[in-house]
PDB file of C-alpha atoms in Angstrom:
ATOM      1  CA  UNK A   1     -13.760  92.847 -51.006  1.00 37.00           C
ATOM      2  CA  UNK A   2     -12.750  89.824 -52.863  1.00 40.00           C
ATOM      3  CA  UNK A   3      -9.758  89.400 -51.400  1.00 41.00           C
ATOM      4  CA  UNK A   4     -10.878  89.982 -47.915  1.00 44.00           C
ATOM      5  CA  UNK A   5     -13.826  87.260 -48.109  1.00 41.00           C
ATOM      6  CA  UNK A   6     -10.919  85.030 -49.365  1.00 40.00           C
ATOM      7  CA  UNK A   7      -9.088  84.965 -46.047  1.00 41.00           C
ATOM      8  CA  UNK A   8     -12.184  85.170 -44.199  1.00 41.00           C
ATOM      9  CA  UNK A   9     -13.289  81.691 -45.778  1.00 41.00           C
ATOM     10  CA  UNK A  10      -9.308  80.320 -45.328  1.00 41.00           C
ATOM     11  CA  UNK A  11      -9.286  81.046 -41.781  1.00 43.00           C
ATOM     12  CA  UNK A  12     -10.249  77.743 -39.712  1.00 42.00           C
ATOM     13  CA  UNK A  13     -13.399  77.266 -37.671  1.00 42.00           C
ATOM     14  CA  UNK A  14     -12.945  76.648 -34.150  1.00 40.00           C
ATOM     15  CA  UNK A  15     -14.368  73.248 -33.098  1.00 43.00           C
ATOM     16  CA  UNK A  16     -16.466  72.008 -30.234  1.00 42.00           C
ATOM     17  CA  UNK A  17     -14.161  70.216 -27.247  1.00 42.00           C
ATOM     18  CA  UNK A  18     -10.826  72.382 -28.528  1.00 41.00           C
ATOM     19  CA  UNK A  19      -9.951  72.896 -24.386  1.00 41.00           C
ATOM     20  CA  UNK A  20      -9.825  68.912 -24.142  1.00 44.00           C
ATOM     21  CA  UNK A  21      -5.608  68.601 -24.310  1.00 42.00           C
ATOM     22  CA  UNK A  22      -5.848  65.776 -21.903  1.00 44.00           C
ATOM     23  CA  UNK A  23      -6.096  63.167 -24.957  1.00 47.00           C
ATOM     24  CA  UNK A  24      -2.713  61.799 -25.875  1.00 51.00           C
ATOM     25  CA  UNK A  25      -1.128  63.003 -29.313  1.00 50.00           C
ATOM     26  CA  UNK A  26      -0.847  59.019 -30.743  1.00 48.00           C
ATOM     27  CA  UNK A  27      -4.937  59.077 -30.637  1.00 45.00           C
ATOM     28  CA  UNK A  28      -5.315  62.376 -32.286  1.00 47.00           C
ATOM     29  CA  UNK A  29      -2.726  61.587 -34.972  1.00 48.00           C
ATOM     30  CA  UNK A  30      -4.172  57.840 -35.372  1.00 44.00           C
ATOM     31  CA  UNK A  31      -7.471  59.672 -35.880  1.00 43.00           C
ATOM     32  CA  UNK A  32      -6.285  61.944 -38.235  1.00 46.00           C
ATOM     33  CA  UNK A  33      -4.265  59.349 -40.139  1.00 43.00           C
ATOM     34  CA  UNK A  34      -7.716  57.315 -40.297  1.00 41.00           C
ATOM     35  CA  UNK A  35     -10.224  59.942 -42.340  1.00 43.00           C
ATOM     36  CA  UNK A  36      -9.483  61.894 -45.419  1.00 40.00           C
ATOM     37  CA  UNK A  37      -8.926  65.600 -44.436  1.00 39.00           C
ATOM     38  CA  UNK A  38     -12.016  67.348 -43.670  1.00 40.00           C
ATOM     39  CA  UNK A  39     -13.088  70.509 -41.819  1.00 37.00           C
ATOM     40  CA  UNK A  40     -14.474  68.168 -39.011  1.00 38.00           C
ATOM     41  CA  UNK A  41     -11.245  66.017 -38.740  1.00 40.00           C
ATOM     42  CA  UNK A  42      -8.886  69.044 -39.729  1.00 40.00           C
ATOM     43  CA  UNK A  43      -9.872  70.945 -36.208  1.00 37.00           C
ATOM     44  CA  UNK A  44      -8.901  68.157 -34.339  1.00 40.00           C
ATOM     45  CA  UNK A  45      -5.011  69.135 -34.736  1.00 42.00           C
ATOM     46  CA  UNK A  46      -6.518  72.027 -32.538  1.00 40.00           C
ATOM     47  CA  UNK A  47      -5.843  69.232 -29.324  1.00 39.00           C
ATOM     48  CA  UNK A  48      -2.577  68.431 -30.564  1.00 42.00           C
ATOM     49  CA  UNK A  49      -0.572  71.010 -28.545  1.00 46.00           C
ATOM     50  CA  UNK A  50       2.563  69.176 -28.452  1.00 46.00           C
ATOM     51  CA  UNK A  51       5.983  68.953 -30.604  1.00 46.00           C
ATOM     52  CA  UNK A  52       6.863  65.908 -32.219  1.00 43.00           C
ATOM     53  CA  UNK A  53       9.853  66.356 -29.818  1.00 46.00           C
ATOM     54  CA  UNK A  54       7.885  66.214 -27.778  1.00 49.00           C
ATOM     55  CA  UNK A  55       5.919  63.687 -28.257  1.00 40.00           C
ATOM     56  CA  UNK A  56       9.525  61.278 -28.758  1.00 43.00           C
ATOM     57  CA  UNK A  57       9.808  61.912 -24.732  1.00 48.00           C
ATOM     58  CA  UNK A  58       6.200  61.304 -23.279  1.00 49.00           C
ATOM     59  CA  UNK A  59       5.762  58.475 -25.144  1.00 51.00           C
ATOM     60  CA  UNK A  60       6.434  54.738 -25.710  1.00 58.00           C
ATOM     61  CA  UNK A  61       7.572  53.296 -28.681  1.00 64.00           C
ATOM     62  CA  UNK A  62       4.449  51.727 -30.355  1.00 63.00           C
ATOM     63  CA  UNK A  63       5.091  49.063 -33.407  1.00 70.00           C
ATOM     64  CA  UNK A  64       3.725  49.701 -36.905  1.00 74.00           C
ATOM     65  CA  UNK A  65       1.554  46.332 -36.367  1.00 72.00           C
ATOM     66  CA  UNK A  66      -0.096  47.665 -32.929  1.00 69.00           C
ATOM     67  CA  UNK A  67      -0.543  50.930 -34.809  1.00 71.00           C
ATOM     68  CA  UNK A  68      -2.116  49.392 -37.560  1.00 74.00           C
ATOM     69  CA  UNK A  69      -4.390  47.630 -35.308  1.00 70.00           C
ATOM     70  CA  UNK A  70      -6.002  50.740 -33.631  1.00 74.00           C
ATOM     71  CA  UNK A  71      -6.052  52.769 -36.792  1.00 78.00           C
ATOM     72  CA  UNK A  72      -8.119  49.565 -37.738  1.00 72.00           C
ATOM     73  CA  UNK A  73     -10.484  50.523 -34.975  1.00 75.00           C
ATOM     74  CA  UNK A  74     -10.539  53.811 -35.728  1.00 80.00           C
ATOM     75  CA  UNK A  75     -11.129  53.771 -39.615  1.00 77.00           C
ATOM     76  CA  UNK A  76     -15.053  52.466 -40.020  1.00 76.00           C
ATOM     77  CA  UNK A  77     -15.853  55.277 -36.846  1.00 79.00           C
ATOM     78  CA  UNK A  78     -17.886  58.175 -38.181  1.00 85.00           C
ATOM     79  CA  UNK A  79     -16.731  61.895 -37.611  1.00 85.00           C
ATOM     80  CA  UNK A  80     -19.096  61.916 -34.089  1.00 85.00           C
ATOM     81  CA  UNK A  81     -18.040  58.817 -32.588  1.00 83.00           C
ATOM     82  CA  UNK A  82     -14.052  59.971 -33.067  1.00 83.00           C
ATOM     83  CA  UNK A  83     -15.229  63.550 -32.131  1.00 87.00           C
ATOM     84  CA  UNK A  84     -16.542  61.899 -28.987  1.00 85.00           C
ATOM     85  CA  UNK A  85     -13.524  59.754 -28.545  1.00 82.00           C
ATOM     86  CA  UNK A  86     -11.818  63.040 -28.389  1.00 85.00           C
ATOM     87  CA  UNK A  87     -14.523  64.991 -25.621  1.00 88.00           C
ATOM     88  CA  UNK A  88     -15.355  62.245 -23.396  1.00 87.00           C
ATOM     89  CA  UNK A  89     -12.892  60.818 -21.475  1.00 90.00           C
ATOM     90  CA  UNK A  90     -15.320  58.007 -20.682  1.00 89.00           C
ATOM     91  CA  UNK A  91     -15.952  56.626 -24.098  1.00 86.00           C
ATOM     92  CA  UNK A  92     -11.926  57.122 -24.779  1.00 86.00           C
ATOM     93  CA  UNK A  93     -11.024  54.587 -21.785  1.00 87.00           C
ATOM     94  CA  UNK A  94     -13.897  52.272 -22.795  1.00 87.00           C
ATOM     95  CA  UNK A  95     -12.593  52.350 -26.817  1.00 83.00           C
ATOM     96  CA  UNK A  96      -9.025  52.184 -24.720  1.00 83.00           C
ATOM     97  CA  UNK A  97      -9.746  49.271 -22.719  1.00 86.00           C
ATOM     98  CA  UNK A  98     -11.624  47.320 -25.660  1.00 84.00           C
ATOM     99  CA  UNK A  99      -8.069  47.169 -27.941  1.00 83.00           C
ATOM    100  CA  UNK A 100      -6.803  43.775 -27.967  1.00 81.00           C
ATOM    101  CA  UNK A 101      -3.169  45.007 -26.988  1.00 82.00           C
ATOM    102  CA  UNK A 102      -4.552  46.419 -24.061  1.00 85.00           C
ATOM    103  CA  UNK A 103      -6.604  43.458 -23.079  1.00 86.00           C
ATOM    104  CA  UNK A 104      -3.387  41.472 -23.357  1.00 88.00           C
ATOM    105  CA  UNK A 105      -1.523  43.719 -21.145  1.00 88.00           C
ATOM    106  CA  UNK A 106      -4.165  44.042 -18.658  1.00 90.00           C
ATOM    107  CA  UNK A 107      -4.258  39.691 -18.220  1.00 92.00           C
ATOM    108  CA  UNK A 108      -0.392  39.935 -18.236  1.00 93.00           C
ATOM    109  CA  UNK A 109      -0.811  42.531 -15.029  1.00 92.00           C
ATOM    110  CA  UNK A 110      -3.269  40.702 -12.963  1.00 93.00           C
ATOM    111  CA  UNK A 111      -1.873  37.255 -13.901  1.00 94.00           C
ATOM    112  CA  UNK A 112       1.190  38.374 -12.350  1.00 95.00           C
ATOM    113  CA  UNK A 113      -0.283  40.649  -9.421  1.00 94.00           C
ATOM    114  CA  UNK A 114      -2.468  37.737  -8.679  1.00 95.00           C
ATOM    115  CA  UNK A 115       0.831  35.944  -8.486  1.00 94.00           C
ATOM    116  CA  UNK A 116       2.675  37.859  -6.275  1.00 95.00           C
ATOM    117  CA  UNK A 117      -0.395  38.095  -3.930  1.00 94.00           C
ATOM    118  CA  UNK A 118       0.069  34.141  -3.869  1.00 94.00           C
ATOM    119  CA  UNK A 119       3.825  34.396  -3.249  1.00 93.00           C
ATOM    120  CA  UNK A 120       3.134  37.002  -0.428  1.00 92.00           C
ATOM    121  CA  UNK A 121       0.475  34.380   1.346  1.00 92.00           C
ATOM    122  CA  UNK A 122       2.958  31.659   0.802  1.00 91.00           C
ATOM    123  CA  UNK A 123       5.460  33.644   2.702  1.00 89.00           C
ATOM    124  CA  UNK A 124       3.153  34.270   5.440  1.00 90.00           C
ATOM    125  CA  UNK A 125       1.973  30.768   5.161  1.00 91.00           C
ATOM    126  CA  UNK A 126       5.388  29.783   6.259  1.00 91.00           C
ATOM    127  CA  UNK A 127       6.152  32.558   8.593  1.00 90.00           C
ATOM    128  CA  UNK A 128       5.391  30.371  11.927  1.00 90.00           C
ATOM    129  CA  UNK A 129       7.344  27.606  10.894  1.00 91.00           C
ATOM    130  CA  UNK A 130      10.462  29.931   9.560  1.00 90.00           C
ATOM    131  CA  UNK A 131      10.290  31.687  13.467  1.00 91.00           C
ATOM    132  CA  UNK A 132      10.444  27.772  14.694  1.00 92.00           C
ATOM    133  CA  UNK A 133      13.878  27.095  12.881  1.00 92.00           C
ATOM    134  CA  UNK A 134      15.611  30.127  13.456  1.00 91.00           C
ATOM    135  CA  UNK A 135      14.790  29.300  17.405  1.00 91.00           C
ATOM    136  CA  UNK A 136      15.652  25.881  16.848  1.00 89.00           C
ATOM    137  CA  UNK A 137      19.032  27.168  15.508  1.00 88.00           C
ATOM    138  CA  UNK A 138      19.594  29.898  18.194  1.00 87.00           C
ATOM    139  CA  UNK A 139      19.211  26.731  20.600  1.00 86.00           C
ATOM    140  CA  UNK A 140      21.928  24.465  18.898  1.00 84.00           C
ATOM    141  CA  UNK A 141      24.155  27.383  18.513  1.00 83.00           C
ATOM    142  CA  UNK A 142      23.636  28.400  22.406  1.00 83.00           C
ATOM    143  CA  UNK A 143      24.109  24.408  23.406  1.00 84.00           C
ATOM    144  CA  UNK A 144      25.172  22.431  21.274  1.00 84.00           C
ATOM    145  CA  UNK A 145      26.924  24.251  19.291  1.00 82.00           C
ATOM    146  CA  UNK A 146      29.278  25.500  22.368  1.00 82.00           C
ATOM    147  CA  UNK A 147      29.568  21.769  23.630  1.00 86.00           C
ATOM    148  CA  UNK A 148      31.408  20.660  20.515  1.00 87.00           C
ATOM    149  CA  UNK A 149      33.381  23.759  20.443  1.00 87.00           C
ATOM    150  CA  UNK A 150      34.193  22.686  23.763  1.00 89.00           C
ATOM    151  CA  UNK A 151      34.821  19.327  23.239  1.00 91.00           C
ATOM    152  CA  UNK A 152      37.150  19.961  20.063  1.00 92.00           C
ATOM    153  CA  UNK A 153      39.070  22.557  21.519  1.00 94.00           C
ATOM    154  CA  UNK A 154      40.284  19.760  24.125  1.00 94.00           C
ATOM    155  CA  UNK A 155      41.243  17.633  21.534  1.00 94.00           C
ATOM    156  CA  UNK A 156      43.232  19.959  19.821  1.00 94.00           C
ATOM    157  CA  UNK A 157      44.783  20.669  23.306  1.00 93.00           C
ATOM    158  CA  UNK A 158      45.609  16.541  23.493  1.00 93.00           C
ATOM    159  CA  UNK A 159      46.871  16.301  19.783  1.00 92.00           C
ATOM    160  CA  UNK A 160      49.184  19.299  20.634  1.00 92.00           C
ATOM    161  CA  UNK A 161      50.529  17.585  23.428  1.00 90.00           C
ATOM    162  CA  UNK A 162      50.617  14.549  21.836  1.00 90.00           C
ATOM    163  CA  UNK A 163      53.008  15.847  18.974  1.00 88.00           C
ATOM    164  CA  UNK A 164      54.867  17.660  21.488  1.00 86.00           C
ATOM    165  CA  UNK A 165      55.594  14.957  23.454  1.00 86.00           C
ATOM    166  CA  UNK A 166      56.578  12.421  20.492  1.00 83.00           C
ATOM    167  CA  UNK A 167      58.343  15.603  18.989  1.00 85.00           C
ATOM    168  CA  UNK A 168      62.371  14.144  18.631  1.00 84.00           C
ATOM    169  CA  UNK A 169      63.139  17.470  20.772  1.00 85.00           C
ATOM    170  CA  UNK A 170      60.827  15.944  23.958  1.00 86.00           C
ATOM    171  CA  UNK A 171      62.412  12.285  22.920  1.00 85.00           C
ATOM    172  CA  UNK A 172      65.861  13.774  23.202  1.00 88.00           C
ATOM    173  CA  UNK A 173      65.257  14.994  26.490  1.00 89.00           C
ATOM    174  CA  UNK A 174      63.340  12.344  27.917  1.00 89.00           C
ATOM    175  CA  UNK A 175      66.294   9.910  26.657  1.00 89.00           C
ATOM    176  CA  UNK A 176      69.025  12.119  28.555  1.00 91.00           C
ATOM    177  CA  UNK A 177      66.998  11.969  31.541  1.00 92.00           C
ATOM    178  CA  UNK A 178      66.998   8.381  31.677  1.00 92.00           C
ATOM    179  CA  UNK A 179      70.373   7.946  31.502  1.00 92.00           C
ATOM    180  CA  UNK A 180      71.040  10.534  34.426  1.00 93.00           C
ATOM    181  CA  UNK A 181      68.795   8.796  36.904  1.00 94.00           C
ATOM    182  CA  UNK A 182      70.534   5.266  35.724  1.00 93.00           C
ATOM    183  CA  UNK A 183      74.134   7.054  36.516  1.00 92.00           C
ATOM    184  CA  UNK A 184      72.761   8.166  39.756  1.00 93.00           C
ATOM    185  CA  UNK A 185      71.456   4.080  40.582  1.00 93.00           C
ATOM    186  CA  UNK A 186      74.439   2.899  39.183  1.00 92.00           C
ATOM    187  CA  UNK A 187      76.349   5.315  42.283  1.00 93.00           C
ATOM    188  CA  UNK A 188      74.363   4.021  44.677  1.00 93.00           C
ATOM    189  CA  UNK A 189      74.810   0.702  44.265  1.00 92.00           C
ATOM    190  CA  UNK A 190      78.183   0.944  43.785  1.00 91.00           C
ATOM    191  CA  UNK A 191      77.877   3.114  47.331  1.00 92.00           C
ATOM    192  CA  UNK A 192      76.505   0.037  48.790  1.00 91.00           C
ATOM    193  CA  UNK A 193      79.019  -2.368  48.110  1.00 89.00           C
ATOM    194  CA  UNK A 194      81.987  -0.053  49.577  1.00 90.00           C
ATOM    195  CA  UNK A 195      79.403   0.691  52.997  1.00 89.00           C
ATOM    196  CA  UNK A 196      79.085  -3.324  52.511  1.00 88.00           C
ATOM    197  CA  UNK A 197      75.533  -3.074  52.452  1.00 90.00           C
ATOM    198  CA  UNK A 198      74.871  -5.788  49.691  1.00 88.00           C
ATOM    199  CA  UNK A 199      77.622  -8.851  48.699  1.00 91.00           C
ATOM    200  CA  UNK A 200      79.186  -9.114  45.757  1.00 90.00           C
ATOM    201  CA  UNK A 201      77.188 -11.335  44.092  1.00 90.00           C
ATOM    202  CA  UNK A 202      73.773  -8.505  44.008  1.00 91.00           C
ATOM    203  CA  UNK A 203      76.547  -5.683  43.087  1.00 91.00           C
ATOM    204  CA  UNK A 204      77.117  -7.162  39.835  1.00 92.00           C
ATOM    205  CA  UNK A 205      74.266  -8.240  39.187  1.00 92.00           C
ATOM    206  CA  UNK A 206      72.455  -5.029  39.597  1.00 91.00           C
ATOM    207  CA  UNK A 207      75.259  -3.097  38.443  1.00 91.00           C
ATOM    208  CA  UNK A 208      75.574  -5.039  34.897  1.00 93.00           C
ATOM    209  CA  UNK A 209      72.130  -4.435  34.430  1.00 93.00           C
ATOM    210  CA  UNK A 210      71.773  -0.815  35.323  1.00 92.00           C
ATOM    211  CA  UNK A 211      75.139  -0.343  33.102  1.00 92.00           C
ATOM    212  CA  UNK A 212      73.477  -2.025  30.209  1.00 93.00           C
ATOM    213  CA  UNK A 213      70.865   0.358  30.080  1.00 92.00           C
ATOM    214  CA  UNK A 214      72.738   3.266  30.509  1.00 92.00           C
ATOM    215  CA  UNK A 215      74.952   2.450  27.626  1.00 92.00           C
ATOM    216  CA  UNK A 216      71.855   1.071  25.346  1.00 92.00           C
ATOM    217  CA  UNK A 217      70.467   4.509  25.738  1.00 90.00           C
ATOM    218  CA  UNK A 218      73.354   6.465  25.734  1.00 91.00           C
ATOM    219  CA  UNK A 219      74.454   4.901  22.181  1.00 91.00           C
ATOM    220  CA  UNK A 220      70.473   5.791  21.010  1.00 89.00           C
ATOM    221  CA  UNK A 221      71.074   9.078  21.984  1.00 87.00           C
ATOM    222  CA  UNK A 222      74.170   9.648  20.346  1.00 88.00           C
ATOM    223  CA  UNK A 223      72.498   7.745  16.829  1.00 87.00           C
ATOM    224  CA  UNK A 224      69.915  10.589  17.360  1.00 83.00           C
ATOM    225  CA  UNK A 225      72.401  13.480  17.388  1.00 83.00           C
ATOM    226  CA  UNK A 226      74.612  12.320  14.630  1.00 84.00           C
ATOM    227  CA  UNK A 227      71.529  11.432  12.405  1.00 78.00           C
ATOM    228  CA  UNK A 228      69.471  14.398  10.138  1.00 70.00           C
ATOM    229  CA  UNK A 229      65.629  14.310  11.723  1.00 58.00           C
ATOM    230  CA  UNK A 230      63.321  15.508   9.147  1.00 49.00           C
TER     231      UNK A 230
END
């Protein structure tokens, strides 16, 4: 008898709100860690239906001075208030919401949502204006743009022709074709002279100076063949 009404009296009591599981381990352990152990308190590990392993993986890292802060909270509560902490979700997200970390995180969030909401109107702000530019560049590409390409495309034709032209190949050539048309004036006034169709006098005259050239050039283009052109 004595030893039955032993483990009748060691076995726990069930507690009011057990099915609530919703409540996150930290605020049944910060509870817990709050109040001495007694029967009231003690039932509450009846929500904690998670492994510490658990627990490592559904949660966030929380700093011994935040923790310190809601146990704080928590401490001067009486056994109801933390029993209704723990059964009404309503009174949890208004203690929840009334923590100072919280309230901090809360500003940070709508400072920067009301941020990004200004950022977004900017952008749309600026919308008509970015639609101008990107016209006003289709235009200059579609005009403008093609005119110059036009325009530099002949000059590169006329600096091509240009270097070809003053290239000592071209000056070679140009140099030997001068002398052959000389040569050929030089025959025909010599031609006239025999037919007797100009005196003696106009022969050599013409005929020095047409020989003159020949030979200035020919000498030039021999200087040019002899000589290393870089």
């Amino acid at each position: 008898m004595f030893k039955n009404s032993h483990e009748q009296q060691a076995q726990p009591h069930p507690q009011e709100g057990s099915s609530c599981s919703w409540y996150p381990p930290s605020v049944v352990g910060s509870t817990n860690s709050s109040r001495p152990a007694t029967p009231s308190s003690s039932a509450s590990n009846s929500f904690n239906s998670q492994t510490p392993a658990e627990w490592s993986h559904s949660l966030s890292p929380v700093s011994p001075t935040e923790a310190a802060g809601v146990i704080a909270l928590l401490k001067d509560k009486s056994v109801d208030e933390l029993r209704k902490l723990l059964s009404d979700k309503d009174a949890y997200n208004q203690f929840l919401l009334s923590v100072d970390q919280v309230k901090i995180q809360n500003n940070i969030r709508d400072e920067l949502r009301n941020e990004t909401l200004q950022l977004a109107r900017n952008n749309l702000d600026k919308e008509p204006q970015i639609m101008e530019l990107r016209n006003q560049c289709r235009i200059i590409r579609t005009t403008e743009l093609a005119a110059a390409q036009e325009k530099l495309n002949e000059l590169d034709r006329q600096k091509e022709e240009t270097l070809k032209f003053y290239s000592p190949a071209s000056f070679m050539h140009r140099l030997q074709d001068a002398m052959n048309v000389t040569e050929e004036e030089s025959e025909i006034v010599n031609r006239q002279l025999l037919d007797r169709e100009i005196d003696l006098g106009t022969f050599v005259q013409k005929y020095k100076k047409l020989r003159t050239s020949y030979h200035r050039r020919a000498l030039i283009h021999l200087a040019a063949k002899t000589s290393p052109i870089g």
